[in-house]
Amino acid sequence: MHLNHDTNTPAADPISFDDFLKVDIRIGTIVEAEPFPEARKPAFKLKIDFGPAIGVKKSSAQIVDRYVLDELPGRRVAAVVNFPPRQIGKFMSEVLTLGFADAEGAVILFAPDREVPNGSRLF
């Protein structure tokens, strides 16, 4: 699922601004986090509140290397909210939680550095 994390990889092919606008990236707050032992790759099950227009959505996130389960609720995250749901084992992931690879390849969650309301859209 993940692309090349090598920082020396050139930028992807250009896209139009209209293509960019098709990707709906929103800020939400993790309201619940659970273990996901059935996942092929270590992951957590997250429930993320994106505000009244989008609501609470589920996501599977491969973030176990850098995050402790009980410290995730209350954490702000960014996610793509308009991909079709994806079946991951017996779990239906409704949004793609976003992150960047650190120097060892572990996922670091992406979040704003200041307070913004749940549901705020990236532009």
XYZ file of N, CA, C and O in Angstrom:
492
model
N 0.818 -1.188 0.000
C 0.000 0.000 0.000
C 0.862 1.253 0.000
O 0.529 2.247 -0.610
N 1.971 1.217 0.699
C 2.798 2.415 0.829
C 3.716 2.587 -0.372
O 4.210 1.624 -0.931
N 3.951 3.829 -0.734
C 4.870 4.151 -1.808
C 6.281 4.175 -1.261
O 6.519 3.989 -0.077
N 7.245 4.467 -2.119
C 8.646 4.554 -1.725
C 8.848 5.691 -0.710
O 8.445 6.819 -0.959
N 9.455 5.388 0.420
C 9.686 6.386 1.463
C 11.059 7.035 1.365
O 11.421 7.828 2.219
N 11.823 6.688 0.340
C 13.170 7.242 0.177
C 13.073 8.746 -0.071
O 12.416 9.194 -1.016
N 13.731 9.538 0.768
C 13.677 10.997 0.633
C 14.376 11.487 -0.627
O 14.197 12.650 -1.007
N 15.137 10.632 -1.283
C 15.813 11.014 -2.519
C 14.981 10.707 -3.767
O 15.439 10.947 -4.884
N 13.781 10.173 -3.579
C 12.905 9.884 -4.708
C 12.384 11.192 -5.284
O 11.945 12.071 -4.541
N 12.418 11.354 -6.605
C 11.904 12.593 -7.202
C 10.404 12.757 -6.963
O 9.710 11.796 -6.628
N 9.918 13.964 -7.153
C 8.487 14.245 -7.010
C 7.686 13.415 -8.003
O 8.177 13.060 -9.079
N 6.445 13.117 -7.648
C 5.543 12.384 -8.540
C 5.207 13.237 -9.756
O 5.479 14.443 -9.781
N 4.604 12.606 -10.745
C 4.187 13.320 -11.950
C 3.236 14.454 -11.583
O 2.428 14.321 -10.651
N 3.281 15.565 -12.316
C 2.387 16.694 -12.038
C 0.913 16.307 -12.177
O 0.557 15.458 -12.996
N 0.092 16.929 -11.361
C -1.363 16.787 -11.460
C -1.948 18.187 -11.562
O -1.286 19.175 -11.239
N -3.190 18.265 -11.962
C -3.850 19.565 -12.042
C -4.369 19.964 -10.663
O -4.533 19.120 -9.770
N -4.641 21.241 -10.504
C -5.225 21.722 -9.250
C -6.597 21.081 -9.029
O -6.951 20.739 -7.902
N -7.337 20.873 -10.103
C -8.641 20.215 -9.982
C -8.494 18.787 -9.453
O -9.323 18.330 -8.664
N -7.420 18.082 -9.882
C -7.171 16.751 -9.337
C -6.898 16.821 -7.839
O -7.392 15.998 -7.068
N -6.098 17.792 -7.420
C -5.802 17.970 -5.994
C -7.086 18.196 -5.199
O -7.268 17.634 -4.120
N -7.989 19.015 -5.730
C -9.229 19.332 -5.019
C -10.143 18.121 -4.859
O -11.010 18.110 -3.989
N -9.943 17.085 -5.672
C -10.751 15.873 -5.549
C -10.410 15.089 -4.282
O -11.228 14.312 -3.789
N -9.202 15.269 -3.754
C -8.780 14.558 -2.547
C -9.216 15.385 -1.341
O -8.731 16.493 -1.127
N -10.145 14.850 -0.573
C -10.716 15.572 0.572
C -9.984 15.157 1.851
O -10.238 14.085 2.400
N -9.051 16.007 2.299
C -8.251 15.733 3.497
C -8.780 16.610 4.623
O -8.829 17.839 4.490
N -9.180 15.974 5.722
C -9.780 16.676 6.848
C -9.034 16.367 8.143
O -8.366 15.349 8.276
N -9.223 17.266 9.097
C -8.683 17.080 10.445
C -9.757 16.464 11.324
O -10.936 16.844 11.248
N -9.335 15.519 12.155
C -10.243 14.906 13.114
C -9.518 14.604 14.412
O -8.297 14.739 14.507
N -10.285 14.205 15.393
C -9.748 13.835 16.699
C -10.016 12.358 16.945
O -11.163 11.905 16.799
N -8.981 11.626 17.302
C -9.155 10.210 17.636
C -9.973 10.133 18.922
O -9.606 10.725 19.945
N -11.101 9.425 18.860
C -11.957 9.279 20.037
C -11.856 7.888 20.650
O -12.230 7.690 21.807
N -11.338 6.940 19.871
C -11.182 5.578 20.382
C -10.067 4.888 19.619
O -9.936 5.080 18.409
N -9.274 4.093 20.321
C -8.201 3.316 19.696
C -8.195 1.924 20.313
O -8.297 1.780 21.530
N -8.096 0.912 19.452
C -8.113 -0.479 19.901
C -6.998 -1.256 19.221
O -6.569 -0.907 18.121
N -6.573 -2.350 19.834
C -5.623 -3.234 19.156
C -6.281 -3.839 17.919
O -7.509 -3.926 17.835
N -5.478 -4.260 16.972
C -5.971 -4.919 15.757
C -5.112 -6.157 15.514
O -4.332 -6.230 14.566
N -5.238 -7.161 16.394
C -4.359 -8.338 16.299
C -4.561 -9.159 15.034
O -3.665 -9.894 14.629
N -5.719 -9.034 14.370
C -5.984 -9.813 13.161
C -5.289 -9.239 11.924
O -5.234 -9.906 10.891
N -4.785 -8.022 12.000
C -4.155 -7.379 10.843
C -2.885 -8.127 10.443
O -2.138 -8.608 11.298
N -2.634 -8.207 9.120
C -1.412 -8.864 8.639
C -0.177 -8.090 9.070
O 0.824 -8.678 9.454
N -0.229 -6.755 8.982
C 0.858 -5.902 9.470
C 0.362 -5.243 10.748
O -0.801 -4.855 10.834
N 1.228 -5.107 11.759
C 0.783 -4.535 13.031
C 0.074 -3.192 12.836
O 0.574 -2.306 12.137
N -1.112 -3.064 13.435
C -1.928 -1.868 13.264
C -2.846 -1.674 14.464
O -3.009 -2.575 15.290
N -3.430 -0.488 14.531
C -4.472 -0.171 15.509
C -5.754 0.148 14.744
O -5.701 0.634 13.606
N -6.898 -0.101 15.389
C -8.192 0.348 14.883
C -8.476 1.695 15.546
O -8.393 1.811 16.768
N -8.806 2.694 14.738
C -9.098 4.025 15.257
C -10.521 4.425 14.907
O -11.034 4.072 13.845
N -11.151 5.185 15.808
C -12.384 5.899 15.494
C -12.032 7.371 15.602
O -11.488 7.816 16.628
N -12.325 8.123 14.532
C -11.901 9.511 14.431
C -13.129 10.393 14.199
O -13.921 10.136 13.281
N -13.264 11.444 15.016
C -14.381 12.392 14.894
C -13.983 13.532 13.967
O -13.066 14.294 14.275
N -14.690 13.641 12.835
C -14.430 14.689 11.853
C -15.479 15.802 11.910
O -15.623 16.568 10.965
N -16.202 15.908 13.005
C -17.201 16.970 13.135
C -18.552 16.554 12.587
O -18.724 15.457 12.050
N -19.546 17.461 12.719
C -20.933 17.100 12.402
C -21.200 16.758 10.936
O -22.061 15.929 10.651
N -20.501 17.344 9.996
C -20.785 17.077 8.580
C -20.351 15.677 8.152
O -21.001 15.052 7.317
N -19.258 15.179 8.712
C -18.711 13.876 8.309
C -18.943 12.820 9.380
O -19.183 11.661 9.082
N -18.866 13.209 10.636
C -19.119 12.284 11.730
C -17.885 11.503 12.143
O -16.753 11.855 11.811
N -18.113 10.421 12.849
C -17.049 9.545 13.335
C -16.825 8.448 12.307
O -17.770 7.774 11.889
N -15.566 8.273 11.902
C -15.204 7.268 10.903
C -14.132 6.345 11.467
O -13.359 6.725 12.343
N -14.073 5.125 10.915
C -13.099 4.125 11.346
C -11.907 4.094 10.403
O -12.048 4.323 9.207
N -10.731 3.786 10.976
C -9.516 3.679 10.183
C -8.597 2.643 10.809
O -8.503 2.532 12.025
N -7.909 1.902 9.954
C -6.832 1.031 10.392
C -5.531 1.789 10.148
O -5.328 2.317 9.054
N -4.678 1.869 11.164
C -3.443 2.649 11.028
C -2.248 1.822 11.500
O -2.231 1.325 12.622
N -1.245 1.719 10.625
C -0.017 0.983 10.942
C 0.955 1.919 11.656
O 1.967 2.343 11.108
N 0.634 2.214 12.923
C 1.397 3.196 13.699
C 1.914 2.623 15.014
O 2.342 3.369 15.887
N 1.920 1.302 15.131
C 2.266 0.675 16.405
C 3.722 0.871 16.819
O 4.054 0.753 17.993
N 4.602 1.180 15.864
C 6.023 1.351 16.191
C 6.306 2.632 16.980
O 7.300 2.693 17.700
N 5.479 3.655 16.825
C 5.778 4.955 17.431
C 4.705 5.485 18.376
O 4.887 6.529 18.983
N 3.580 4.767 18.507
C 2.476 5.267 19.331
C 1.999 4.196 20.302
O 1.979 3.015 19.983
N 1.611 4.653 21.486
C 1.054 3.782 22.524
C -0.465 3.902 22.443
O -1.002 5.017 22.380
N -1.127 2.774 22.450
C -2.569 2.712 22.242
C -3.358 3.683 23.118
O -4.181 4.447 22.626
N -3.096 3.689 24.414
C -3.918 4.519 25.312
C -3.563 6.005 25.268
O -4.249 6.820 25.886
N -2.531 6.391 24.507
C -2.207 7.810 24.338
C -2.810 8.392 23.061
O -2.689 9.588 22.812
N -3.481 7.579 22.257
C -4.030 8.055 20.991
C -5.338 8.844 21.123
O -5.507 9.844 20.425
N -6.285 8.438 21.983
C -7.508 9.239 22.092
C -7.189 10.691 22.478
O -6.370 10.954 23.349
N -7.824 11.616 21.731
C -7.580 13.041 21.930
C -6.565 13.609 20.964
O -6.461 14.823 20.813
N -5.814 12.750 20.296
C -4.795 13.209 19.344
C -5.469 13.639 18.053
O -6.389 13.006 17.566
N -4.991 14.752 17.483
C -5.497 15.254 16.200
C -4.763 14.549 15.063
O -3.562 14.310 15.151
N -5.489 14.236 13.995
C -4.903 13.585 12.822
C -5.530 14.144 11.552
O -6.618 14.718 11.574
N -4.840 13.947 10.445
C -5.377 14.269 9.129
C -5.695 12.948 8.424
O -4.994 11.952 8.616
N -6.753 12.970 7.623
C -7.140 11.756 6.900
C -7.842 12.118 5.599
O -8.491 13.162 5.502
N -7.701 11.228 4.618
C -8.483 11.335 3.399
C -9.843 10.727 3.708
O -9.932 9.565 4.105
N -10.898 11.532 3.545
C -12.228 11.071 3.932
C -13.106 10.680 2.748
O -14.248 10.257 2.948
N -12.589 10.796 1.511
C -13.444 10.468 0.365
C -12.914 9.321 -0.495
O -13.292 9.196 -1.657
N -12.072 8.460 0.068
C -11.761 7.197 -0.599
C -12.900 6.229 -0.286
O -13.528 6.327 0.771
N -13.134 5.243 -1.152
C -14.138 4.240 -0.793
C -13.654 3.426 0.406
O -12.447 3.248 0.582
N -14.578 2.931 1.233
C -14.166 2.082 2.355
C -13.364 0.888 1.857
O -13.562 0.404 0.741
N -12.436 0.432 2.722
C -11.564 -0.684 2.347
C -11.638 -1.763 3.421
O -11.428 -1.481 4.608
N -11.913 -2.985 2.989
C -11.986 -4.119 3.906
C -10.571 -4.554 4.262
O -9.770 -4.864 3.382
N -10.259 -4.566 5.553
C -8.961 -5.027 6.034
C -9.252 -6.136 7.042
O -9.614 -5.869 8.180
N -9.154 -7.360 6.582
C -9.569 -8.493 7.406
C -11.067 -8.378 7.661
O -11.847 -8.165 6.737
N -11.468 -8.467 8.925
C -12.884 -8.335 9.282
C -13.265 -6.884 9.597
O -14.381 -6.610 9.991
N -12.324 -5.960 9.396
C -12.527 -4.548 9.747
C -12.707 -3.717 8.476
O -11.953 -3.870 7.513
N -13.700 -2.821 8.482
C -13.932 -1.919 7.355
C -13.330 -0.557 7.687
O -13.805 0.148 8.575
N -12.252 -0.202 6.982
C -11.594 1.091 7.172
C -12.278 2.105 6.264
O -12.369 1.904 5.053
N -12.765 3.209 6.857
C -13.556 4.189 6.112
C -12.754 5.403 5.656
O -13.193 6.126 4.760
N -11.627 5.672 6.299
C -10.778 6.808 5.927
C -9.324 6.370 5.955
O -8.970 5.399 6.618
N -8.475 7.116 5.225
C -7.041 6.843 5.218
C -6.346 7.868 6.106
O -6.275 9.050 5.764
N -5.884 7.428 7.266
C -5.159 8.303 8.190
C -3.772 8.559 7.614
O -3.103 7.636 7.160
N -3.344 9.831 7.635
C -2.112 10.226 6.955
C -0.922 10.338 7.895
O -1.057 10.744 9.053
N 0.236 9.993 7.377
C 1.473 10.108 8.128
C 2.663 10.133 7.198
O 2.530 9.974 5.981
N 3.818 10.355 7.779
C 5.083 10.376 7.051
C 6.011 9.357 7.676
O 5.950 9.108 8.878
N 6.902 8.787 6.873
C 7.875 7.825 7.384
C 9.021 8.563 8.060
O 9.531 9.554 7.524
N 9.423 8.080 9.235
C 10.619 8.635 9.879
C 11.855 7.961 9.280
O 11.748 7.200 8.312
N 13.023 8.234 9.828
C 14.279 7.717 9.272
C 14.321 6.181 9.253
O 15.000 5.588 8.419
N 13.588 5.530 10.160
C 13.555 4.065 10.199
C 12.388 3.482 9.422
O 12.194 2.274 9.404
N 11.559 4.330 8.821
C 10.422 3.850 8.037
C 9.133 3.704 8.821
O 8.121 3.285 8.266
N 9.126 4.033 10.111
C 7.898 3.971 10.909
C 7.028 5.189 10.613
O 7.534 6.270 10.293
N 5.714 5.011 10.716
C 4.774 6.075 10.390
C 4.638 7.063 11.548
O 4.404 6.683 12.693
N 4.775 8.357 11.199
C 4.542 9.459 12.129
C 3.278 10.158 11.657
O 3.195 10.621 10.510
N 2.278 10.246 12.530
C 1.000 10.848 12.155
C 1.157 12.312 11.780
O 1.953 13.042 12.373
N 0.371 12.742 10.805
C 0.356 14.132 10.357
C -0.787 14.855 11.053
O -1.910 14.363 11.086
N -0.482 16.023 11.632
C -1.498 16.799 12.346
C -1.129 18.274 12.298
O 0.041 18.621 12.137
N -2.118 19.162 12.458
C -1.809 20.600 12.481
C -1.050 20.959 13.756
O -1.187 20.296 14.781
N -0.255 22.023 13.676
C 0.502 22.442 14.862
C -0.258 23.468 15.702
O 0.225 23.896 16.746
N -1.440 23.864 15.251
C -2.320 24.760 16.011
C -3.732 24.196 15.974
O -4.065 23.368 15.129
N -4.562 24.687 16.861
C -5.937 24.190 16.968
C -6.771 24.606 15.754
O -6.789 25.774 15.373
N -7.419 23.636 15.137
C -8.405 23.868 14.081
C -9.601 22.966 14.381
O -9.444 21.927 15.016
N -10.797 23.357 13.948
C -11.968 22.538 14.251
C -11.952 21.200 13.526
O -11.451 21.099 12.400
N -12.542 20.189 14.166
C -12.726 18.903 13.478
C -13.504 19.157 12.199
O -14.461 19.923 12.186
N -13.064 18.519 11.130
C -13.708 18.675 9.834
C -13.052 19.714 8.953
O -13.406 19.843 7.786
N -12.077 20.480 9.496
C -11.380 21.465 8.665
C -10.710 20.763 7.498
O -10.105 19.709 7.665
N -10.828 21.373 6.311
C -10.305 20.760 5.096
C -8.967 21.365 4.703
O -8.772 22.578 4.784
N -8.052 20.510 4.259
C -6.750 20.958 3.736
C -6.971 21.666 2.416
O -7.724 21.217 1.566
N -6.312 22.801 2.241
C -6.367 23.508 0.954
C -5.025 24.109 0.640
O -4.143 24.129 1.460
